[in-house]
Amino acid sequence: MHVGLTHYLVVSTILFCIGLYGVLTRRNAVAILMGIELMLNASNINLVAFNRYLAPGAVGGQTFALVIITLAACEAAVGLALVMAAYRSLETIHVDEINVMKW
Amino acid sequence: MGELAAFIILACVTLIPAVVVVTSGNIVRSALSLIPTFLGVTGLYILLHAEFVAGIQILIYAGAITVLILFVIMLTAGGTGTRIRQVNEQVPLGAMAAVWLGFLILLVIFRTRWPYTATPAPQYNVASIGTAFLTDYVLIFEVTSLVLLVSLIGAIIVARREE
């Protein structure tokens, strides 16, 4: 049996849904960011797999995967800085306890 | 056959630690389980002949982002205890949403007829990625660098201790 596009898409779907479950059910803001990283990884698998199987001569998919990796690093930096700021002023990083707009 | 075996092993290396990431009650264990997940995705990239993306994946995800997450976990001591409840009350609802969305996406994947092209063995394509970044995708490249700069300055300002 040959490994085709569908195999990669199935793996990336499962990874995306695991990340979505983490984002929806976690209380800890850092764990929610981890779920978002999993979802971004799933989208990257999709991009690279489409590049390989549907347009093997082009590099557009890999280029966009690199852009998404860069933006994921930005997102992690800003998100974790926000978590630090919230922890400093509210003494908690559980998102269901952060329910004030201004303290 | 060897490719399929490698794919199955890499898929397990990716997905099993991902489940640990979202279900573990110990947040440090979740963060450390991110590393095998990212390495498994790296293996999938190598299997897809995207070696440059694989290298960047190791450098940025497995190297930088995991370390950043671990630092923040250590600095925010209030959320790390294993006795603290780590999940909210939406567990059944979240599981239902994830399973339903996964079912929907799988249905779409299996019912679409993908326009396969004849796949010649791709060349080692780092040079073509660099050329594409500086010719066809130069606007995306510049905007991404601007976003990176702004977000890093913003992160420093947000995380800085106020006087």
Coordinates of C-alpha atoms in Angstrom, one line a residue:
Chain A
M1 CA 0.0 0.0 0.0
H2 CA 1.3 3.4 -1.0
V3 CA 1.3 6.4 1.3
G4 CA -0.9 9.0 -0.4
L5 CA -2.2 12.5 0.3
T6 CA -5.2 11.1 2.2
H7 CA -2.9 9.6 4.9
Y8 CA -1.3 12.9 5.6
L9 CA -4.7 14.7 5.6
V10 CA -6.1 12.2 8.1
V11 CA -3.2 12.6 10.5
S12 CA -3.4 16.4 10.3
T13 CA -7.2 16.2 10.9
I14 CA -6.7 14.1 14.0
L15 CA -4.0 16.5 15.2
F16 CA -6.2 19.5 14.6
C17 CA -9.1 18.0 16.5
I18 CA -6.8 17.1 19.4
G19 CA -5.6 20.7 19.5
L20 CA -9.1 22.0 19.3
Y21 CA -10.1 19.7 22.3
G22 CA -7.2 21.1 24.3
V23 CA -8.2 24.7 23.5
L24 CA -11.8 24.1 24.5
T25 CA -11.3 22.2 27.7
R26 CA -8.1 23.6 29.4
R27 CA -8.2 26.2 32.1
N28 CA -4.6 27.1 32.0
A29 CA -3.7 29.8 29.5
V30 CA -0.4 28.2 28.7
A31 CA -2.1 24.9 27.9
I32 CA -4.5 26.7 25.6
L33 CA -1.5 28.1 23.8
M34 CA -0.1 24.6 23.5
G35 CA -3.4 23.5 21.8
I36 CA -3.1 26.4 19.4
E37 CA 0.4 25.2 18.5
L38 CA -0.9 21.7 17.8
M39 CA -3.5 23.2 15.4
L40 CA -0.9 25.3 13.6
N41 CA 1.2 22.2 13.2
A42 CA -1.7 20.4 11.7
S43 CA -2.3 23.2 9.1
N44 CA 1.4 23.1 8.2
I45 CA 1.2 19.3 7.5
N46 CA -1.7 20.1 5.2
L47 CA 0.3 22.7 3.3
V48 CA 3.4 20.6 2.8
A49 CA 1.4 17.5 1.8
F50 CA -0.6 19.5 -0.7
N51 CA 2.6 20.9 -2.1
R52 CA 4.1 17.5 -2.4
Y53 CA 1.2 15.6 -4.0
L54 CA -0.8 18.2 -6.0
A55 CA 2.0 20.7 -7.1
P56 CA 5.3 18.9 -6.8
G57 CA 7.1 21.4 -9.0
A58 CA 6.2 24.4 -7.0
V59 CA 7.3 25.5 -3.5
G60 CA 4.3 27.6 -2.6
G61 CA 3.1 25.2 0.1
Q62 CA 6.5 25.0 1.8
T63 CA 6.9 28.8 1.6
F64 CA 3.5 29.3 3.4
A65 CA 4.4 26.6 5.9
L66 CA 7.6 28.7 6.8
V67 CA 5.5 31.8 7.1
I68 CA 3.1 30.1 9.4
I69 CA 6.0 28.8 11.5
T70 CA 7.2 32.4 11.8
L71 CA 3.8 33.7 12.8
A72 CA 3.4 30.8 15.3
A73 CA 6.6 32.0 17.0
C74 CA 5.1 35.6 17.1
E75 CA 1.9 34.3 18.5
A76 CA 3.7 32.3 21.2
A77 CA 5.8 35.3 22.2
V78 CA 2.9 37.7 22.4
G79 CA 0.6 35.1 24.0
L80 CA 3.1 34.1 26.7
A81 CA 3.9 37.8 27.4
L82 CA 0.2 38.4 27.9
V83 CA 0.0 35.4 30.3
M84 CA 2.9 36.9 32.2
A85 CA 1.2 40.3 32.5
A86 CA -2.1 38.7 33.6
Y87 CA -0.3 36.6 36.2
R88 CA 1.5 39.7 37.5
S89 CA -1.7 41.7 38.0
L90 CA -4.2 39.0 38.8
E91 CA -2.1 36.2 40.4
T92 CA -3.7 33.5 38.3
I93 CA -3.4 32.1 34.8
H94 CA -6.6 30.2 34.8
V95 CA -8.8 31.7 32.1
D96 CA -12.1 31.1 33.9
E97 CA -10.8 33.2 36.8
I98 CA -9.7 36.1 34.6
N99 CA -13.0 37.8 34.3
V100 CA -12.3 41.4 34.9
M101 CA -11.6 43.9 32.1
K102 CA -9.7 46.3 34.4
W103 CA -8.4 45.7 37.9
Chain B
M1 CA 6.2 -0.8 2.2
G2 CA 9.0 0.8 4.1
E3 CA 7.5 4.2 3.5
L4 CA 4.2 3.1 4.9
A5 CA 5.8 1.7 8.0
A6 CA 7.8 4.9 8.5
F7 CA 4.6 6.9 8.1
I8 CA 2.6 4.8 10.7
I9 CA 5.5 5.1 13.2
L10 CA 5.7 8.9 12.7
A11 CA 2.0 9.3 12.9
C12 CA 1.9 7.4 16.3
V13 CA 4.9 9.5 17.5
T14 CA 3.0 12.6 16.5
L15 CA -0.5 11.7 17.8
I16 CA 0.0 9.8 21.0
P17 CA 2.1 12.6 22.7
A18 CA -0.5 15.1 21.4
V19 CA -3.2 13.3 23.3
V20 CA -1.0 13.5 26.4
V21 CA -0.5 17.2 25.8
V22 CA -4.3 17.9 26.0
T23 CA -5.2 15.4 28.7
S24 CA -2.4 15.3 31.2
G25 CA -3.1 16.9 34.6
N26 CA 0.5 17.9 35.0
I27 CA 1.2 21.0 32.9
V28 CA 5.0 20.3 32.8
R29 CA 4.3 16.9 31.4
S30 CA 2.1 18.5 28.7
A31 CA 4.8 20.9 27.7
L32 CA 7.4 18.2 27.5
S33 CA 5.1 16.0 25.4
L34 CA 5.0 18.8 22.8
I35 CA 8.6 17.8 21.9
P36 CA 7.9 14.3 20.5
T37 CA 4.8 15.7 18.7
F38 CA 7.0 18.4 17.0
L39 CA 9.7 15.8 16.2
G40 CA 7.1 13.5 14.7
V41 CA 5.8 16.3 12.5
T42 CA 9.4 16.9 11.5
G43 CA 9.6 13.3 10.4
L44 CA 6.5 13.7 8.3
Y45 CA 8.0 16.7 6.6
I46 CA 11.2 14.7 5.8
L47 CA 8.9 11.9 4.4
L48 CA 7.3 14.6 2.2
H49 CA 10.7 15.7 0.9
A50 CA 10.5 19.1 2.6
E51 CA 13.9 19.0 4.4
F52 CA 14.2 22.8 4.9
V53 CA 10.8 23.1 6.6
A54 CA 11.8 20.1 8.8
G55 CA 15.0 21.9 9.9
I56 CA 13.1 25.1 10.6
Q57 CA 10.5 23.1 12.5
I58 CA 13.1 21.6 14.8
L59 CA 14.8 25.0 15.4
I60 CA 11.7 27.0 16.1
Y61 CA 9.2 24.6 17.5
A62 CA 11.2 22.0 19.3
G63 CA 13.9 24.5 20.2
A64 CA 12.4 27.9 20.9
I65 CA 8.7 27.6 21.5
T66 CA 8.9 24.6 23.9
V67 CA 11.6 26.3 25.9
L68 CA 9.5 29.6 26.0
I69 CA 6.5 27.6 27.2
L70 CA 8.5 25.9 29.9
F71 CA 9.9 29.2 31.1
V72 CA 6.5 30.7 31.4
I73 CA 5.2 27.6 33.3
M74 CA 8.1 28.0 35.8
L75 CA 7.5 31.7 36.2
T76 CA 3.8 31.4 36.8
A77 CA 3.8 29.1 39.8
G78 CA 0.1 29.4 40.6
G79 CA -1.0 27.2 37.8
T80 CA 1.5 24.3 37.8
G81 CA 0.4 22.2 40.8
T82 CA -0.9 18.8 40.0
R83 CA -3.7 19.1 42.6
I84 CA -5.1 22.1 40.7
R85 CA -8.0 21.2 38.4
Q86 CA -6.6 21.7 34.9
V87 CA -9.8 21.3 32.8
N88 CA -13.0 23.3 32.8
E89 CA -16.5 22.1 32.8
Q90 CA -16.7 21.9 29.0
V91 CA -15.0 18.5 28.7
P92 CA -18.0 16.6 27.1
L93 CA -18.9 19.6 25.0
G94 CA -15.4 20.1 23.8
A95 CA -14.9 16.4 23.0
M96 CA -18.2 16.4 21.1
A97 CA -17.2 19.5 19.1
A98 CA -13.7 18.0 18.3
V99 CA -15.1 14.6 17.2
W100 CA -17.9 16.2 15.2
L101 CA -15.5 18.6 13.4
G102 CA -13.1 15.7 12.8
F103 CA -15.8 13.6 11.3
L104 CA -16.9 16.4 9.0
I105 CA -13.3 17.1 7.8
L106 CA -12.7 13.4 7.2
L107 CA -16.0 13.2 5.2
V108 CA -14.8 16.1 3.0
I109 CA -11.4 14.5 2.6
F110 CA -12.7 11.1 1.5
R111 CA -15.4 12.5 -0.8
T112 CA -13.2 15.0 -2.7
R113 CA -11.5 13.9 -5.9
W114 CA -8.0 15.4 -5.5
P115 CA -6.4 16.5 -8.8
Y116 CA -3.3 14.4 -8.6
T117 CA -0.5 15.2 -10.9
A118 CA 2.3 12.9 -12.0
T119 CA 4.8 13.2 -9.2
P120 CA 8.4 13.2 -10.3
A121 CA 10.9 12.8 -7.5
P122 CA 11.3 16.4 -6.2
Q123 CA 14.8 17.9 -6.2
Y124 CA 16.4 19.2 -3.0
N125 CA 14.7 22.5 -3.2
V126 CA 16.1 24.9 -0.6
A127 CA 17.4 27.2 -3.4
S128 CA 14.0 27.3 -5.1
I129 CA 12.4 28.2 -1.7
G130 CA 14.9 31.1 -1.3
T131 CA 14.3 32.2 -4.9
A132 CA 10.5 32.1 -4.4
F133 CA 10.7 34.1 -1.2
L134 CA 12.7 36.9 -2.9
T135 CA 10.7 37.0 -6.2
D136 CA 7.1 35.8 -6.2
Y137 CA 6.4 36.0 -2.4
V138 CA 8.6 39.0 -1.6
L139 CA 5.6 41.0 -0.2
I140 CA 4.7 38.1 2.1
F141 CA 8.3 37.9 3.2
E142 CA 8.6 41.6 4.0
V143 CA 5.2 41.7 5.8
T144 CA 6.1 38.7 7.8
S145 CA 9.4 40.2 8.9
L146 CA 7.5 43.4 10.0
V147 CA 5.0 41.3 11.9
L148 CA 7.8 39.5 13.6
L149 CA 9.5 42.7 14.6
V150 CA 6.4 44.4 15.9
S151 CA 5.2 41.3 17.8
L152 CA 8.6 40.9 19.5
I153 CA 8.7 44.5 20.6
G154 CA 5.1 44.2 21.7
A155 CA 5.9 41.1 23.7
I156 CA 8.8 42.8 25.5
I157 CA 6.6 45.8 26.3
V158 CA 3.7 43.7 27.6
A159 CA 5.9 41.4 29.7
R160 CA 8.0 44.2 31.2
R161 CA 7.5 45.0 34.8
E162 CA 5.9 48.4 35.2
E163 CA 7.7 50.9 37.3

